Amino acid sequence: MKISLKWLQDYVDVAEFFQKPEELAEALTRAGLEVEEITNRAKDFNHVVIGHILEKDKHPNADKLSLCRVSTGEGVVHQIVCGAQNHKAGDRVIVALPGAVLPGNFAIKKSAVRGVDSAGMLCSLKELGLAKESDGIAILPPDAPVGKSYAEYGGYDDITFELKVTPNRADCLSHYGLAREVACLFGKELKAPNAEPKTNSESTKSEIALEVKAFDLCPRYTGRFIKGVKVGPSPEWLKKRIESVGLNSINNIVDVTNYVMMELGQPLHAFDAAFIGGKKIIVDRATAGEKFITLDGSEIALTGEELTIRDASHPVCLAGVVGGKNSGVSETTANVFLEAAYFLPMSARKTSRTHGIDTDSAYRFSRGVDPDGALRGLNRATALILEVAGGEAYGDHHDFYPNPVKKAPVSISVQTVSDRLGYEAEEHKFVDFMKRLGCEVEKAGSAYKVLPPTFRFDLEQDMDLVEEYARLNGYEHIPEALPVFASAPSHHDKAFMLNRMTSELMRGEGFQQAFNFAFVGSKGEKAFLGSLETMKAAGLASSEKEIRIMNPLNEEMDVMRSSLSYGLFKNLNTNFHYGNMQGRLFEIGNTFAVKDDGSYGESSRLGLALWGQSSNLWNKALEYPIVFELKAAVEVLLKSLNISSYTWVTPANKAEVPAFMHQGQYAQLLVEGKKVGFIGTLHPVLLDDNKIRVPAALAELDLDQLYKGQPRPYRIQSVSKFPVVERDFAFVMPKTLKVGDVLKDIRKAAAGLLVNVDVFDLYEGEKMEAGKKSVAIRLWLQDENATLQETQINEVTTKVLESLKKNFDLSVR
């Protein structure tokens, strides 16, 4: 939120901070109101002053240029060449002198224009960034003081703060609210703005009736009828005020409502009374399915849960969020009904999020406005409208407030403050802080009864008041002291340590970690994952029934995620289209499912995504599927977890293959007889639809299953002193036969003497029979206790060959 220091000056003396705004920013930040940015607008107008044209002559070398002698005060005269034609001798103008830097990084320097020296520039408002179009240089009133800084003269010498206000401090979302905080921090006097309008004897209630049906969502509603206003441009002071905090000037009536919102934190809405059907305002919930057209012309369908402001026939405003079409004032408006209300934060927040409508009004109502400030805001806005737009304000205003909001008093002693903060709290300071915060303070024996104001929703118990004392007195006064260790620190959480180890391992394999929200869009996830039965088939817990968010941020975050794969695919897609042609990502996170008994289940997963392959003149793109790189990374993880009993299984039933996976390059991981996840290449059609022009692969594993029994002990074995014997065999086998099954059979047949077995060559050339392949396999044999004898070697190899012949009908090539 933007705060203007000149505006703040109206309510509390901050003159000393115009030369040192950083000190005020530091004090506010220490008090919990972080200042993210300081903008000194005057710096944009350095070396820009008011000048007086003494003489105007033609340029000797250019017919369309003029040569002016311009005074900037104290006898200083500049010769300036100008291309505009709308000025004359005697005019007061805006002069940018050498050293000035205008918008667009246009630096003003002494230069020669067509052979004549020019020491500055006569400026238009467009050149100063103050207007979109200009007919020529800006001509100022005759009484404009020569030599004065234009920033000061034009009111552009303001300093603005960009504040980051936490959700619990909605009372600081206004200039007066922040002034109250500054007055408290520096012990200054607080000046309240005038909020007493002049009203006539006519009755608002006789002009516009009011009925509040949804009083549970609208505890207070105030309104006043104003007759005979003249809608038009705002006066300069009002226009500059709202523009200083980033708001656009619309007209004098709308600008007043925005002004009061930024001044007091109370949003308002001005209705054109002529468009209030039946001359009646009804505060009620929407009717499910009815249409509502916003001020900007957007049509939305209401769910029936929204709180609306209605006339006798239809909704004219979404309460606290946005006005409806034709509900606002225009140049033809003559009579205005002005509203100021207190809507429950939950109601405004839900309406805003449901329909994706973010407004300054919704921002404040969602965090909570002061219920006691509604009438104050109405009166203040009424007084300003009468000032800038004329008209008559009717008396007997509406003020529906059947059950006033009341705060409960908090009992606290100064000793409690001292005990909690670790230093001696001063009683007079405590009382002064509480009163400056707007609290009522009453001595009750050795303690105090403190009644917080209605605008401080966060003050509810004694510890809240302790925090206020610490904040206002300065956190730096809290002494530093090491806590007493009465017992040994607790051990790190096992799952945390295992996740950290997995993260380090994946980073070592060249993967970067991704962090995605745990909630996703139901439509997008369903379209990507297809049937979740494929997840169950891979050993990943899931359910077709979604876990929906009750109050989602938007439709892209309306359910808890069932899988990590969808989020990683979106990361992959975004990275590729932003120019990252290859990459590796991993994510460790939780997924969610509904159990058979209706309760919610949560499981920890590891997701991996890989796309693109490195290629250059010396290393052409590899010909094997990219999924093998992903498989290698997973096997490194399994090895680090000391898991050796695992296999990759290709499901016989193609219905078990997820819709986003390539059916011919997909496998499920089986660890110690139990499925724990899947790995595979992304479906070519999916890649093509998303215009991803490189191969890509995904994997998702159940970490809860992989972590069972961790950490597993390693068995230390001494290195054998005796040599290893190698034996190579080549087998001709059907292409459909899995080499993994062959290797598994060899390990079983070779028993204890086999150290390792692996494939070192594959041939499928023209000389090979159709449908066949030649696979070369190497066996490493070793005896830990003695040198292998030839008879032992022959016995083992015979067993292997016999077993392969029996089980697969394989013979040595």
mmCIF file of C-alpha atoms in Angstrom, residues 404-596:
data_model
loop_
_atom_site.group_PDB
_atom_site.id
_atom_site.type_symbol
_atom_site.label_atom_id
_atom_site.label_comp_id
_atom_site.label_asym_id
_atom_site.label_seq_id
_atom_site.Cartn_x
_atom_site.Cartn_y
_atom_site.Cartn_z
ATOM 1 C CA PRO A 404 -22.953 -3.007 18.004
ATOM 2 C CA VAL A 405 -19.604 -4.781 17.941
ATOM 3 C CA LYS A 406 -18.095 -4.765 21.412
ATOM 4 C CA LYS A 407 -14.605 -5.688 22.497
ATOM 5 C CA ALA A 408 -13.982 -7.486 25.782
ATOM 6 C CA PRO A 409 -11.623 -5.766 28.253
ATOM 7 C CA VAL A 410 -8.249 -7.400 28.830
ATOM 8 C CA SER A 411 -6.786 -7.642 32.327
ATOM 9 C CA ILE A 412 -3.034 -7.308 32.612
ATOM 10 C CA SER A 413 -0.409 -6.147 35.089
ATOM 11 C CA VAL A 414 2.793 -4.308 34.264
ATOM 12 C CA GLN A 415 4.649 -7.102 36.034
ATOM 13 C CA THR A 416 3.299 -9.548 33.446
ATOM 14 C CA VAL A 417 4.798 -7.381 30.700
ATOM 15 C CA SER A 418 8.156 -7.347 32.532
ATOM 16 C CA ASP A 419 8.139 -11.100 33.097
ATOM 17 C CA ARG A 420 7.412 -11.890 29.469
ATOM 18 C CA LEU A 421 9.898 -9.439 27.964
ATOM 19 C CA GLY A 422 12.760 -10.101 30.358
ATOM 20 C CA TYR A 423 13.287 -6.454 31.346
ATOM 21 C CA GLU A 424 11.514 -3.956 33.607
ATOM 22 C CA ALA A 425 8.526 -2.405 31.853
ATOM 23 C CA GLU A 426 7.671 1.185 32.797
ATOM 24 C CA GLU A 427 4.121 1.714 34.027
ATOM 25 C CA HIS A 428 3.683 5.232 32.648
ATOM 26 C CA LYS A 429 4.926 4.053 29.255
ATOM 27 C CA PHE A 430 2.509 1.147 29.235
ATOM 28 C CA VAL A 431 -0.465 3.395 30.015
ATOM 29 C CA ASP A 432 0.639 5.979 27.448
ATOM 30 C CA PHE A 433 1.103 3.344 24.713
ATOM 31 C CA MET A 434 -2.310 1.833 25.377
ATOM 32 C CA LYS A 435 -4.080 5.195 25.294
ATOM 33 C CA ARG A 436 -2.302 6.265 22.119
ATOM 34 C CA LEU A 437 -3.381 2.990 20.513
ATOM 35 C CA GLY A 438 -6.967 4.047 21.165
ATOM 36 C CA CYS A 439 -7.561 1.788 24.183
ATOM 37 C CA GLU A 440 -9.507 2.736 27.281
ATOM 38 C CA VAL A 441 -7.360 2.101 30.349
ATOM 39 C CA GLU A 442 -8.710 1.631 33.881
ATOM 40 C CA LYS A 443 -6.678 0.816 36.980
ATOM 41 C CA ALA A 444 -7.967 -2.274 38.799
ATOM 42 C CA GLY A 445 -5.914 -2.886 41.928
ATOM 43 C CA SER A 446 -2.383 -3.857 40.944
ATOM 44 C CA ALA A 447 -3.468 -4.548 37.362
ATOM 45 C CA TYR A 448 -5.156 -2.681 34.528
ATOM 46 C CA LYS A 449 -8.306 -3.269 32.551
ATOM 47 C CA VAL A 450 -7.604 -2.379 28.935
ATOM 48 C CA LEU A 451 -10.502 -2.064 26.455
ATOM 49 C CA PRO A 452 -9.106 -2.214 22.891
ATOM 50 C CA PRO A 453 -10.786 -0.143 20.142
ATOM 51 C CA THR A 454 -12.937 -1.881 17.547
ATOM 52 C CA PHE A 455 -10.397 -1.221 14.800
ATOM 53 C CA ARG A 456 -7.798 -3.420 16.563
ATOM 54 C CA PHE A 457 -9.139 -6.918 15.856
ATOM 55 C CA ASP A 458 -5.821 -8.427 16.936
ATOM 56 C CA LEU A 459 -5.906 -7.253 20.570
ATOM 57 C CA GLU A 460 -7.787 -9.962 22.441
ATOM 58 C CA GLN A 461 -5.609 -11.241 25.289
ATOM 59 C CA ASP A 462 -2.866 -10.105 27.632
ATOM 60 C CA MET A 463 -0.046 -11.439 25.459
ATOM 61 C CA ASP A 464 -1.257 -9.223 22.604
ATOM 62 C CA LEU A 465 -0.729 -6.205 24.842
ATOM 63 C CA VAL A 466 2.711 -7.479 25.857
ATOM 64 C CA GLU A 467 3.590 -7.650 22.176
ATOM 65 C CA GLU A 468 2.332 -4.082 21.625
ATOM 66 C CA TYR A 469 4.567 -2.797 24.419
ATOM 67 C CA ALA A 470 7.570 -4.651 23.000
ATOM 68 C CA ARG A 471 6.837 -3.394 19.483
ATOM 69 C CA LEU A 472 6.342 0.253 20.429
ATOM 70 C CA ASN A 473 9.176 0.387 22.939
ATOM 71 C CA GLY A 474 11.514 -1.356 20.501
ATOM 72 C CA TYR A 475 12.398 -5.007 20.161
ATOM 73 C CA GLU A 476 16.056 -4.049 20.559
ATOM 74 C CA HIS A 477 15.443 -3.584 24.301
ATOM 75 C CA ILE A 478 14.725 -7.263 24.793
ATOM 76 C CA PRO A 479 17.932 -8.688 26.334
ATOM 77 C CA GLU A 480 19.776 -11.500 24.649
ATOM 78 C CA ALA A 481 20.087 -14.618 26.772
ATOM 79 C CA LEU A 482 20.724 -18.238 25.940
ATOM 80 C CA PRO A 483 17.936 -20.539 27.106
ATOM 81 C CA VAL A 484 18.672 -23.022 29.881
ATOM 82 C CA PHE A 485 19.058 -26.528 28.490
ATOM 83 C CA ALA A 486 17.134 -28.693 30.940
ATOM 84 C CA SER A 487 17.345 -31.696 28.629
ATOM 85 C CA ALA A 488 19.205 -32.803 25.548
ATOM 86 C CA PRO A 489 17.992 -31.471 22.203
ATOM 87 C CA SER A 490 15.609 -33.806 20.404
ATOM 88 C CA HIS A 491 16.852 -35.826 17.479
ATOM 89 C CA HIS A 492 16.124 -34.712 13.961
ATOM 90 C CA ASP A 493 12.984 -36.158 12.452
ATOM 91 C CA LYS A 494 13.852 -39.349 10.591
ATOM 92 C CA ALA A 495 11.761 -38.496 7.527
ATOM 93 C CA PHE A 496 13.381 -35.037 7.379
ATOM 94 C CA MET A 497 16.884 -36.514 7.425
ATOM 95 C CA LEU A 498 16.010 -39.070 4.745
ATOM 96 C CA ASN A 499 14.434 -36.378 2.552
ATOM 97 C CA ARG A 500 17.523 -34.224 2.946
ATOM 98 C CA MET A 501 19.741 -37.137 1.949
ATOM 99 C CA THR A 502 17.535 -37.803 -1.105
ATOM 100 C CA SER A 503 17.649 -34.112 -2.053
ATOM 101 C CA GLU A 504 21.441 -34.008 -1.870
ATOM 102 C CA LEU A 505 21.663 -37.194 -3.903
ATOM 103 C CA MET A 506 19.349 -35.890 -6.640
ATOM 104 C CA ARG A 507 21.274 -32.630 -6.832
ATOM 105 C CA GLY A 508 24.429 -34.678 -7.179
ATOM 106 C CA GLU A 509 22.818 -36.415 -10.151
ATOM 107 C CA GLY A 510 22.283 -33.045 -11.842
ATOM 108 C CA PHE A 511 18.658 -32.455 -10.827
ATOM 109 C CA GLN A 512 17.323 -29.133 -9.543
ATOM 110 C CA GLN A 513 14.632 -29.095 -6.875
ATOM 111 C CA ALA A 514 11.113 -27.916 -7.707
ATOM 112 C CA PHE A 515 8.573 -26.684 -5.166
ATOM 113 C CA ASN A 516 4.921 -26.698 -6.228
ATOM 114 C CA PHE A 517 1.702 -25.915 -4.377
ATOM 115 C CA ALA A 518 -0.061 -28.873 -2.786
ATOM 116 C CA PHE A 519 -3.300 -27.756 -4.442
ATOM 117 C CA VAL A 520 -3.953 -27.867 -8.181
ATOM 118 C CA GLY A 521 -6.750 -27.348 -10.669
ATOM 119 C CA SER A 522 -9.070 -30.343 -10.757
ATOM 120 C CA LYS A 523 -9.808 -30.030 -14.482
ATOM 121 C CA GLY A 524 -6.157 -29.820 -15.478
ATOM 122 C CA GLU A 525 -5.043 -32.687 -13.239
ATOM 123 C CA LYS A 526 -7.863 -34.964 -14.404
ATOM 124 C CA ALA A 527 -7.126 -34.276 -18.053
ATOM 125 C CA PHE A 528 -3.431 -35.029 -17.513
ATOM 126 C CA LEU A 529 -3.576 -38.103 -15.255
ATOM 127 C CA GLY A 530 -6.594 -39.824 -16.778
ATOM 128 C CA SER A 531 -7.801 -42.784 -14.721
ATOM 129 C CA LEU A 532 -6.184 -42.911 -11.291
ATOM 130 C CA GLU A 533 -6.437 -46.717 -11.387
ATOM 131 C CA THR A 534 -3.103 -46.610 -13.244
ATOM 132 C CA MET A 535 -1.570 -44.947 -10.166
ATOM 133 C CA LYS A 536 -2.953 -47.665 -7.917
ATOM 134 C CA ALA A 537 -1.565 -50.303 -10.299
ATOM 135 C CA ALA A 538 1.884 -48.770 -9.791
ATOM 136 C CA GLY A 539 1.553 -48.936 -6.006
ATOM 137 C CA LEU A 540 0.751 -45.238 -5.503
ATOM 138 C CA ALA A 541 -2.195 -44.520 -3.206
ATOM 139 C CA SER A 542 -4.898 -42.495 -4.960
ATOM 140 C CA SER A 543 -8.653 -42.096 -5.205
ATOM 141 C CA GLU A 544 -11.031 -40.959 -7.902
ATOM 142 C CA LYS A 545 -12.808 -38.787 -5.333
ATOM 143 C CA GLU A 546 -11.116 -35.416 -5.048
ATOM 144 C CA ILE A 547 -10.268 -33.580 -1.866
ATOM 145 C CA ARG A 548 -11.710 -30.157 -2.662
ATOM 146 C CA ILE A 549 -10.615 -26.863 -1.101
ATOM 147 C CA MET A 550 -13.519 -25.173 0.665
ATOM 148 C CA ASN A 551 -12.336 -21.650 -0.151
ATOM 149 C CA PRO A 552 -9.953 -21.921 -3.133
ATOM 150 C CA LEU A 553 -7.812 -19.014 -4.296
ATOM 151 C CA ASN A 554 -8.958 -19.682 -7.865
ATOM 152 C CA GLU A 555 -10.049 -22.547 -10.125
ATOM 153 C CA GLU A 556 -6.396 -23.462 -10.732
ATOM 154 C CA MET A 557 -6.035 -24.337 -7.045
ATOM 155 C CA ASP A 558 -9.316 -25.973 -6.071
ATOM 156 C CA VAL A 559 -8.259 -29.526 -5.036
ATOM 157 C CA MET A 560 -5.417 -31.203 -3.167
ATOM 158 C CA ARG A 561 -3.044 -32.880 -5.600
ATOM 159 C CA SER A 562 -3.220 -36.626 -6.251
ATOM 160 C CA SER A 563 0.199 -36.844 -7.873
ATOM 161 C CA LEU A 564 3.462 -34.935 -8.285
ATOM 162 C CA SER A 565 3.593 -35.722 -11.999
ATOM 163 C CA TYR A 566 1.108 -33.060 -13.103
ATOM 164 C CA GLY A 567 2.992 -30.240 -11.369
ATOM 165 C CA LEU A 568 6.358 -31.438 -12.691
ATOM 166 C CA PHE A 569 4.978 -31.647 -16.218
ATOM 167 C CA LYS A 570 3.817 -28.028 -15.946
ATOM 168 C CA ASN A 571 7.309 -27.081 -14.720
ATOM 169 C CA LEU A 572 8.843 -28.960 -17.650
ATOM 170 C CA ASN A 573 6.474 -27.312 -20.130
ATOM 171 C CA THR A 574 7.146 -23.817 -18.780
ATOM 172 C CA ASN A 575 10.913 -24.313 -18.737
ATOM 173 C CA PHE A 576 11.003 -25.592 -22.303
ATOM 174 C CA HIS A 577 8.928 -22.715 -23.668
ATOM 175 C CA TYR A 578 11.094 -20.218 -21.787
ATOM 176 C CA GLY A 579 14.161 -21.492 -23.610
ATOM 177 C CA ASN A 580 15.506 -24.240 -21.336
ATOM 178 C CA MET A 581 15.841 -26.928 -23.994
ATOM 179 C CA GLN A 582 17.094 -29.522 -21.537
ATOM 180 C CA GLY A 583 16.870 -29.968 -17.813
ATOM 181 C CA ARG A 584 16.361 -32.193 -14.800
ATOM 182 C CA LEU A 585 13.924 -31.505 -11.966
ATOM 183 C CA PHE A 586 12.955 -33.365 -8.824
ATOM 184 C CA GLU A 587 10.345 -32.693 -6.179
ATOM 185 C CA ILE A 588 9.784 -34.191 -2.751
ATOM 186 C CA GLY A 589 6.267 -33.548 -1.540
ATOM 187 C CA ASN A 590 3.024 -34.965 -0.255
ATOM 188 C CA THR A 591 0.038 -36.171 -2.231
ATOM 189 C CA PHE A 592 -3.477 -36.675 -0.932
ATOM 190 C CA ALA A 593 -6.252 -39.242 -1.364
ATOM 191 C CA VAL A 594 -9.542 -40.284 0.187
ATOM 192 C CA LYS A 595 -9.294 -43.650 1.974
ATOM 193 C CA ASP A 596 -11.921 -46.385 1.797
#
